[in-house]
PDB file of C-alpha atoms and ligand atoms in Angstrom:
ATOM      1  CA  MET A  18       2.951   2.047 -31.289  1.00 79.00           C
ATOM      2  CA  LYS A  19       4.792   5.194 -29.863  1.00 92.00           C
ATOM      3  CA  TRP A  20       3.334   8.365 -31.090  1.00 97.00           C
ATOM      4  CA  THR A  21       5.184  11.324 -32.175  1.00 97.00           C
ATOM      5  CA  LYS A  22       3.560  14.739 -32.069  1.00 98.00           C
ATOM      6  CA  GLU A  23       4.174  14.859 -35.981  1.00 98.00           C
ATOM      7  CA  ALA A  24       2.138  11.521 -36.228  1.00 98.00           C
ATOM      8  CA  LEU A  25      -0.551  12.718 -33.791  1.00 98.00           C
ATOM      9  CA  ILE A  26      -1.024  16.231 -35.956  1.00 97.00           C
ATOM     10  CA  GLU A  27      -1.122  13.874 -39.028  1.00 98.00           C
ATOM     11  CA  PHE A  28      -3.853  11.811 -37.716  1.00 98.00           C
ATOM     12  CA  GLU A  29      -5.829  14.769 -36.793  1.00 97.00           C
ATOM     13  CA  SER A  30      -5.181  16.614 -40.086  1.00 97.00           C
ATOM     14  CA  ASP A  31      -6.593  13.512 -41.905  1.00 97.00           C
ATOM     15  CA  LEU A  32      -9.737  13.798 -39.804  1.00 97.00           C
ATOM     16  CA  THR A  33     -10.060  17.474 -40.499  1.00 96.00           C
ATOM     17  CA  ALA A  34      -9.973  17.077 -44.219  1.00 97.00           C
ATOM     18  CA  LEU A  35     -12.824  14.316 -44.183  1.00 97.00           C
ATOM     19  CA  PHE A  36     -14.723  16.688 -42.097  1.00 96.00           C
ATOM     20  CA  ASN A  37     -14.256  19.660 -44.549  1.00 96.00           C
ATOM     21  CA  GLU A  38     -15.096  17.178 -47.359  1.00 96.00           C
ATOM     22  CA  GLY A  39     -18.574  16.522 -45.401  1.00 96.00           C
ATOM     23  CA  LYS A  40     -17.633  12.942 -44.820  1.00 96.00           C
ATOM     24  CA  ILE A  41     -17.858  13.215 -41.069  1.00 96.00           C
ATOM     25  CA  LYS A  42     -21.674  14.038 -40.474  1.00 92.00           C
ATOM     26  CA  ALA A  43     -21.101  14.901 -36.367  1.00 94.00           C
ATOM     27  CA  PRO A  44     -19.278  17.474 -34.635  1.00 91.00           C
ATOM     28  CA  LEU A  45     -15.394  16.954 -34.326  1.00 94.00           C
ATOM     29  CA  HIS A  46     -13.613  18.871 -31.778  1.00 94.00           C
ATOM     30  CA  LEU A  47     -10.035  19.528 -32.681  1.00 93.00           C
ATOM     31  CA  ALA A  48      -6.866  19.299 -30.384  1.00 91.00           C
ATOM     32  CA  GLY A  49      -4.360  20.892 -32.207  1.00 85.00           C
ATOM     33  CA  GLY A  50      -1.465  22.488 -29.740  1.00 92.00           C
ATOM     34  CA  ASN A  51      -1.146  19.917 -26.825  1.00 95.00           C
ATOM     35  CA  GLU A  52       0.361  16.977 -28.466  1.00 97.00           C
ATOM     36  CA  ASP A  53       3.714  17.336 -26.473  1.00 97.00           C
ATOM     37  CA  GLN A  54       2.075  17.685 -23.158  1.00 97.00           C
ATOM     38  CA  LEU A  55      -0.110  14.680 -23.796  1.00 97.00           C
ATOM     39  CA  ILE A  56       2.431  12.734 -24.708  1.00 98.00           C
ATOM     40  CA  LYS A  57       4.596  13.552 -21.517  1.00 98.00           C
ATOM     41  CA  ILE A  58       1.922  12.785 -19.375  1.00 98.00           C
ATOM     42  CA  PHE A  59       0.897   9.409 -21.029  1.00 98.00           C
ATOM     43  CA  GLU A  60       4.374   8.368 -20.397  1.00 97.00           C
ATOM     44  CA  ASP A  61       3.504   8.047 -16.609  1.00 97.00           C
ATOM     45  CA  ILE A  62      -0.099   6.180 -17.726  1.00 98.00           C
ATOM     46  CA  ALA A  63       0.177   2.499 -16.960  1.00 98.00           C
ATOM     47  CA  PRO A  64      -1.895  -0.145 -19.646  1.00 97.00           C
ATOM     48  CA  GLN A  65      -4.203  -1.189 -16.531  1.00 98.00           C
ATOM     49  CA  ASP A  66      -4.926   2.388 -15.656  1.00 98.00           C
ATOM     50  CA  TRP A  67      -8.024   4.032 -16.852  1.00 98.00           C
ATOM     51  CA  ILE A  68      -8.715   7.101 -18.981  1.00 98.00           C
ATOM     52  CA  CYS A  69     -11.636   9.317 -18.452  1.00 98.00           C
ATOM     53  CA  CYS A  70     -12.039  11.811 -21.119  1.00 98.00           C
ATOM     54  CA  SER A  71     -14.937  14.611 -22.785  1.00 97.00           C
ATOM     55  CA  TRP A  72     -15.816  15.118 -26.339  1.00 96.00           C
ATOM     56  CA  ARG A  73     -11.884  15.747 -27.560  1.00 96.00           C
ATOM     57  CA  SER A  74     -10.297  12.528 -26.873  1.00 97.00           C
ATOM     58  CA  HIS A  75      -9.168  10.956 -30.069  1.00 98.00           C
ATOM     59  CA  TYR A  76      -5.295  11.763 -28.916  1.00 98.00           C
ATOM     60  CA  HIS A  77      -5.938  10.181 -25.503  1.00 98.00           C
ATOM     61  CA  CYS A  78      -7.361   7.105 -27.140  1.00 98.00           C
ATOM     62  CA  LEU A  79      -4.509   6.711 -29.677  1.00 98.00           C
ATOM     63  CA  LEU A  80      -2.001   7.315 -26.589  1.00 98.00           C
ATOM     64  CA  LYS A  81      -3.813   4.769 -24.509  1.00 98.00           C
ATOM     65  CA  GLY A  82      -3.053   2.285 -27.317  1.00 98.00           C
ATOM     66  CA  VAL A  83      -6.354   2.224 -29.367  1.00 98.00           C
ATOM     67  CA  PRO A  84      -5.549   1.078 -32.913  1.00 98.00           C
ATOM     68  CA  PRO A  85      -5.710   4.494 -34.981  1.00 98.00           C
ATOM     69  CA  ALA A  86      -8.084   2.624 -37.666  1.00 98.00           C
ATOM     70  CA  GLU A  87     -10.431   1.830 -34.745  1.00 98.00           C
ATOM     71  CA  VAL A  88     -10.553   5.621 -33.495  1.00 98.00           C
ATOM     72  CA  LYS A  89     -10.995   6.868 -36.867  1.00 98.00           C
ATOM     73  CA  ALA A  90     -13.797   4.318 -37.791  1.00 98.00           C
ATOM     74  CA  ALA A  91     -15.610   5.649 -34.660  1.00 98.00           C
ATOM     75  CA  ILE A  92     -15.010   9.244 -35.436  1.00 97.00           C
ATOM     76  CA  VAL A  93     -16.177   8.742 -39.121  1.00 97.00           C
ATOM     77  CA  ASN A  94     -19.237   6.959 -37.932  1.00 97.00           C
ATOM     78  CA  GLY A  95     -20.129  10.316 -35.714  1.00 96.00           C
ATOM     79  CA  ARG A  96     -19.159   9.098 -32.429  1.00 96.00           C
ATOM     80  CA  SER A  97     -16.231  11.557 -31.922  1.00 96.00           C
ATOM     81  CA  ILE A  98     -17.711  13.601 -28.770  1.00 96.00           C
ATOM     82  CA  ALA A  99     -18.035  10.119 -26.656  1.00 96.00           C
ATOM     83  CA  LEU A 100     -15.257   8.001 -27.719  1.00 98.00           C
ATOM     84  CA  CYS A 101     -15.169   4.627 -25.438  1.00 98.00           C
ATOM     85  CA  PHE A 102     -12.972   1.820 -25.746  1.00 98.00           C
ATOM     86  CA  PRO A 103     -13.409  -0.443 -22.793  1.00 97.00           C
ATOM     87  CA  ARG A 104     -10.745  -2.896 -24.187  1.00 98.00           C
ATOM     88  CA  GLN A 105      -8.165  -0.247 -23.668  1.00 98.00           C
ATOM     89  CA  ASN A 106      -9.753   1.154 -20.473  1.00 98.00           C
ATOM     90  CA  VAL A 107     -11.059   4.479 -22.112  1.00 98.00           C
ATOM     91  CA  ILE A 108     -14.335   5.989 -21.448  1.00 98.00           C
ATOM     92  CA  SER A 109     -15.597   9.667 -22.530  1.00 98.00           C
ATOM     93  CA  SER A 110     -18.705  11.522 -21.852  1.00 98.00           C
ATOM     94  CA  ALA A 111     -19.809  14.665 -24.024  1.00 96.00           C
ATOM     95  CA  ILE A 112     -21.733  16.255 -20.623  1.00 97.00           C
ATOM     96  CA  VAL A 113     -19.555  18.961 -19.538  1.00 98.00           C
ATOM     97  CA  GLY A 114     -18.330  17.604 -16.018  1.00 98.00           C
ATOM     98  CA  GLY A 115     -20.191  14.238 -16.838  1.00 98.00           C
ATOM     99  CA  ILE A 116     -17.158  12.276 -16.930  1.00 98.00           C
ATOM    100  CA  LEU A 117     -16.423  13.563 -13.271  1.00 98.00           C
ATOM    101  CA  PRO A 118     -18.434  11.420 -10.908  1.00 98.00           C
ATOM    102  CA  ILE A 119     -18.034   8.445 -13.405  1.00 98.00           C
ATOM    103  CA  GLY A 120     -14.386   8.831 -13.035  1.00 98.00           C
ATOM    104  CA  MET A 121     -14.511   9.063  -9.233  1.00 98.00           C
ATOM    105  CA  GLY A 122     -16.632   6.039  -9.169  1.00 98.00           C
ATOM    106  CA  LEU A 123     -14.361   3.994 -10.980  1.00 98.00           C
ATOM    107  CA  ALA A 124     -11.459   5.089  -8.534  1.00 98.00           C
ATOM    108  CA  TRP A 125     -13.630   3.726  -5.784  1.00 98.00           C
ATOM    109  CA  ALA A 126     -14.228   0.493  -7.381  1.00 98.00           C
ATOM    110  CA  LEU A 127     -10.371   0.230  -7.950  1.00 98.00           C
ATOM    111  CA  LYS A 128      -9.662   1.170  -4.557  1.00 98.00           C
ATOM    112  CA  ARG A 129     -11.987  -1.578  -3.336  1.00 98.00           C
ATOM    113  CA  GLU A 130     -10.531  -4.113  -5.234  1.00 98.00           C
ATOM    114  CA  TYR A 131      -7.224  -3.411  -4.107  1.00 98.00           C
ATOM    115  CA  SER A 132      -6.257  -2.775  -7.649  1.00 98.00           C
ATOM    116  CA  ASN A 133      -2.989  -1.286  -8.788  1.00 98.00           C
ATOM    117  CA  ALA A 134      -4.918   0.575 -11.607  1.00 98.00           C
ATOM    118  CA  ARG A 135      -5.110   4.323 -11.565  1.00 98.00           C
ATOM    119  CA  VAL A 136      -7.888   6.714 -13.115  1.00 98.00           C
ATOM    120  CA  HIS A 137      -6.604   9.555 -15.172  1.00 98.00           C
ATOM    121  CA  CYS A 138      -9.644  12.072 -15.437  1.00 98.00           C
ATOM    122  CA  PHE A 139      -9.012  14.679 -18.388  1.00 98.00           C
ATOM    123  CA  VAL A 140     -11.155  17.870 -17.897  1.00 98.00           C
ATOM    124  CA  GLY A 141     -11.101  21.353 -19.938  1.00 97.00           C
ATOM    125  CA  ASP A 142     -10.576  24.791 -17.983  1.00 96.00           C
ATOM    126  CA  MET A 143     -14.200  25.691 -17.939  1.00 97.00           C
ATOM    127  CA  THR A 144     -15.263  22.178 -16.617  1.00 98.00           C
ATOM    128  CA  ALA A 145     -12.718  22.440 -14.173  1.00 97.00           C
ATOM    129  CA  LYS A 146     -14.346  25.544 -12.911  1.00 96.00           C
ATOM    130  CA  THR A 147     -17.984  23.688 -12.549  1.00 97.00           C
ATOM    131  CA  GLY A 148     -19.428  22.703  -9.047  1.00 97.00           C
ATOM    132  CA  ILE A 149     -19.101  19.266  -9.856  1.00 98.00           C
ATOM    133  CA  TYR A 150     -15.568  19.628 -10.280  1.00 98.00           C
ATOM    134  CA  ASP A 151     -15.158  20.702  -6.709  1.00 98.00           C
ATOM    135  CA  GLU A 152     -17.089  18.301  -5.201  1.00 98.00           C
ATOM    136  CA  VAL A 153     -15.480  15.332  -6.967  1.00 98.00           C
ATOM    137  CA  VAL A 154     -11.710  16.685  -6.244  1.00 98.00           C
ATOM    138  CA  LYS A 155     -12.769  17.216  -2.663  1.00 98.00           C
ATOM    139  CA  TYR A 156     -14.329  13.747  -2.295  1.00 98.00           C
ATOM    140  CA  ALA A 157     -11.488  12.209  -4.261  1.00 98.00           C
ATOM    141  CA  ILE A 158      -8.894  13.766  -1.745  1.00 98.00           C
ATOM    142  CA  GLY A 159     -10.836  12.983   1.263  1.00 98.00           C
ATOM    143  CA  HIS A 160     -11.061   9.132   0.418  1.00 98.00           C
ATOM    144  CA  SER A 161      -7.648   9.130  -1.152  1.00 98.00           C
ATOM    145  CA  LEU A 162      -9.176   7.603  -4.204  1.00 98.00           C
ATOM    146  CA  PRO A 163      -6.404   6.333  -6.792  1.00 98.00           C
ATOM    147  CA  ILE A 164      -7.284   9.141  -9.459  1.00 98.00           C
ATOM    148  CA  THR A 165      -5.360  11.930 -11.139  1.00 98.00           C
ATOM    149  CA  PHE A 166      -7.056  15.083 -12.431  1.00 98.00           C
ATOM    150  CA  ILE A 167      -5.652  16.650 -15.314  1.00 98.00           C
ATOM    151  CA  GLU A 168      -6.837  20.116 -16.546  1.00 97.00           C
ATOM    152  CA  GLU A 169      -6.439  21.036 -19.912  1.00 96.00           C
ATOM    153  CA  ASP A 170      -6.363  24.964 -20.169  1.00 95.00           C
ATOM    154  CA  ASN A 171      -6.916  26.303 -23.407  1.00 95.00           C
ATOM    155  CA  GLY A 172      -8.396  29.544 -21.768  1.00 94.00           C
ATOM    156  CA  LEU A 173     -11.735  28.785 -23.911  1.00 95.00           C
ATOM    157  CA  SER A 174     -14.866  27.343 -23.136  1.00 95.00           C
ATOM    158  CA  VAL A 175     -15.824  26.173 -26.825  1.00 92.00           C
ATOM    159  CA  PHE A 176     -14.885  29.895 -28.159  1.00 91.00           C
ATOM    160  CA  THR A 177     -15.869  31.958 -25.422  1.00 93.00           C
ATOM    161  CA  ASN A 178     -13.276  32.978 -23.022  1.00 93.00           C
ATOM    162  CA  THR A 179     -13.614  31.142 -19.627  1.00 94.00           C
ATOM    163  CA  GLU A 180     -12.497  34.232 -17.661  1.00 91.00           C
ATOM    164  CA  THR A 181     -14.986  36.639 -19.557  1.00 90.00           C
ATOM    165  CA  ALA A 182     -17.765  33.967 -18.727  1.00 91.00           C
ATOM    166  CA  TRP A 183     -17.117  34.153 -15.241  1.00 90.00           C
ATOM    167  CA  GLY A 184     -17.324  38.108 -15.172  1.00 87.00           C
ATOM    168  CA  LYS A 185     -13.592  38.371 -14.304  1.00 80.00           C
ATOM    169  CA  ASP A 186     -13.289  41.493 -16.465  1.00 70.00           C
ATOM    170  CA  GLN A 187     -15.631  43.126 -14.050  1.00 71.00           C
ATOM    171  CA  SER A 188     -14.997  45.513 -11.023  1.00 71.00           C
ATOM    172  CA  PRO A 189     -15.020  42.927  -7.635  1.00 68.00           C
ATOM    173  CA  GLY A 190     -18.605  44.093  -6.903  1.00 70.00           C
ATOM    174  CA  TYR A 191     -20.158  43.583  -3.813  1.00 80.00           C
ATOM    175  CA  VAL A 192     -20.262  40.097  -2.899  1.00 82.00           C
ATOM    176  CA  GLN A 193     -19.451  38.928   0.458  1.00 83.00           C
ATOM    177  CA  ILE A 194     -18.796  35.608   1.873  1.00 85.00           C
ATOM    178  CA  LYS A 195     -18.760  35.146   5.592  1.00 90.00           C
ATOM    179  CA  GLU A 196     -18.075  31.848   7.445  1.00 93.00           C
ATOM    180  CA  TYR A 197     -17.929  30.789  11.088  1.00 94.00           C
ATOM    181  CA  ASP A 198     -17.825  27.404  12.960  1.00 92.00           C
ATOM    182  CA  TYR A 199     -20.139  25.566  15.381  1.00 89.00           C
ATOM    183  CA  GLU A 200     -20.738  22.652  17.073  1.00 88.00           C
ATOM    184  CA  LEU A 201     -24.404  20.924  16.438  1.00 79.00           C
ATOM    185  CA  THR A 202     -25.797  19.857  19.675  1.00 80.00           C
ATOM    186  CA  THR A 203     -29.143  18.236  18.649  1.00 72.00           C
ATOM    187  CA  PRO A 204     -29.695  15.521  16.002  1.00 68.00           C
ATOM    188  CA  HIS A 205     -32.059  15.705  13.511  1.00 70.00           C
ATOM    189  CA  VAL A 206     -35.741  15.893  14.701  1.00 67.00           C
ATOM    190  CA  GLY A 207     -37.404  12.479  15.056  1.00 68.00           C
ATOM    191  CA  THR A 208     -34.342  10.552  14.560  1.00 62.00           C
ATOM    192  CA  GLY A 209     -34.017   9.685  18.292  1.00 62.00           C
ATOM    193  CA  GLN A 210     -30.370   9.245  17.570  1.00 65.00           C
ATOM    194  CA  TRP A 211     -27.517  10.360  15.604  1.00 65.00           C
ATOM    195  CA  VAL A 212     -27.698   9.200  12.212  1.00 63.00           C
ATOM    196  CA  SER A 213     -25.388   9.328   9.145  1.00 63.00           C
ATOM    197  CA  PHE A 214     -26.548   9.971   5.660  1.00 60.00           C
TER     198      PHE A 214
HETATM  199  C1  LIG B 305     -23.947  20.086 -19.626  1.00 58.96           C
HETATM  200  C2  LIG B 305     -23.555  20.427 -21.070  1.00 58.96           C
HETATM  201  N1  LIG B 305     -23.293  21.823 -21.126  1.00 58.96           N
HETATM  202  C3  LIG B 305     -23.038  22.632 -22.344  1.00 58.96           C
HETATM  203  C4  LIG B 305     -22.520  21.732 -23.111  1.00 58.96           C
HETATM  204  C5  LIG B 305     -21.810  22.392 -24.193  1.00 58.96           C
HETATM  205  N2  LIG B 305     -20.638  22.301 -24.487  1.00 58.96           N
HETATM  206  C6  LIG B 305     -19.562  21.597 -24.831  1.00 58.96           C
HETATM  207  S1  LIG B 305     -17.993  21.698 -24.569  1.00 58.96           S
HETATM  208  C7  LIG B 305     -18.399  23.198 -23.566  1.00 58.96           C
HETATM  209  C8  LIG B 305     -17.180  24.071 -23.014  1.00 58.96           C
HETATM  210  C9  LIG B 305     -16.498  23.717 -21.703  1.00 58.96           C
HETATM  211  O1  LIG B 305     -15.278  24.373 -21.661  1.00 58.96           O
HETATM  212  P1  LIG B 305     -13.915  23.386 -21.390  1.00 58.96           P
HETATM  213  O2  LIG B 305     -13.955  22.582 -20.315  1.00 58.96           O
HETATM  214  O3  LIG B 305     -12.946  24.640 -21.148  1.00 58.96           O
HETATM  215  O4  LIG B 305     -13.493  22.722 -22.721  1.00 58.96           O
HETATM  216  P2  LIG B 305     -13.143  23.167 -24.261  1.00 58.96           P
HETATM  217  O5  LIG B 305     -14.079  24.134 -24.870  1.00 58.96           O
HETATM  218  O6  LIG B 305     -11.689  23.992 -23.831  1.00 58.96           O
HETATM  219  O7  LIG B 305     -13.042  22.009 -25.091  1.00 58.96           O
HETATM  220  C10 LIG B 305     -19.751  23.330 -23.691  1.00 58.96           C
HETATM  221  C11 LIG B 305     -20.289  24.340 -22.852  1.00 58.96           C
HETATM  222  C12 LIG B 305     -22.276  20.341 -22.958  1.00 58.96           C
HETATM  223  N3  LIG B 305     -21.487  19.674 -23.525  1.00 58.96           N
HETATM  224  N4  LIG B 305     -22.858  19.879 -21.749  1.00 58.96           N
HETATM  225 MG1  LIG B 306     -11.286  24.918 -22.389  1.00 58.96          MG
END
């Protein structure tokens, strides 16, 4: 099924109405506003690729080909924040940053199997500012893993301004970061030889 912006919005509006009528007894994170961008991004996503998402993934599921009735049923049953559809290679975690190491492990597995599939890992702007994001992106680049990270930047962490949360409105302050290079000459004590962990 080829999704248009209007059809996505209609799908979400239907869910919003159900939520407001008290028929969905679980959180529902609305997307509203990123339809054009997602439709474009999914043009480059192959059927064999994997989609890694977080708590707002109904558009991603639909665009990956999960039948709308299945997505709707899962949401009405309260599973909106962690939609997983293994048949269409869609997995989600509702833990901030939780999907990142999962996606990275998946990408490692695909590389080891010489698969031509890729992982597409979607994260919010606050998630992209967490420590785990830095580690995972650095590791993925370093090991040339078949993974794409997509930051969905709405400037908000739930309803808090992300920049404000990190103190961006404050004066620079007194924090200093210093760095120097050095060469280690002694191995870990007791190993007797160089070991790698
Ligand atoms: C470990 C953890 N802490 C807190 C939360 C609650 N929480 C859900 S979404 C979110 C904000 C994350 O911001 P961002 O990644 O920008 O996503 P957005 O709010 O834009 O969907 C938080 C703190 C959570 N799900 N997991
Ligand atoms: Mg955000």
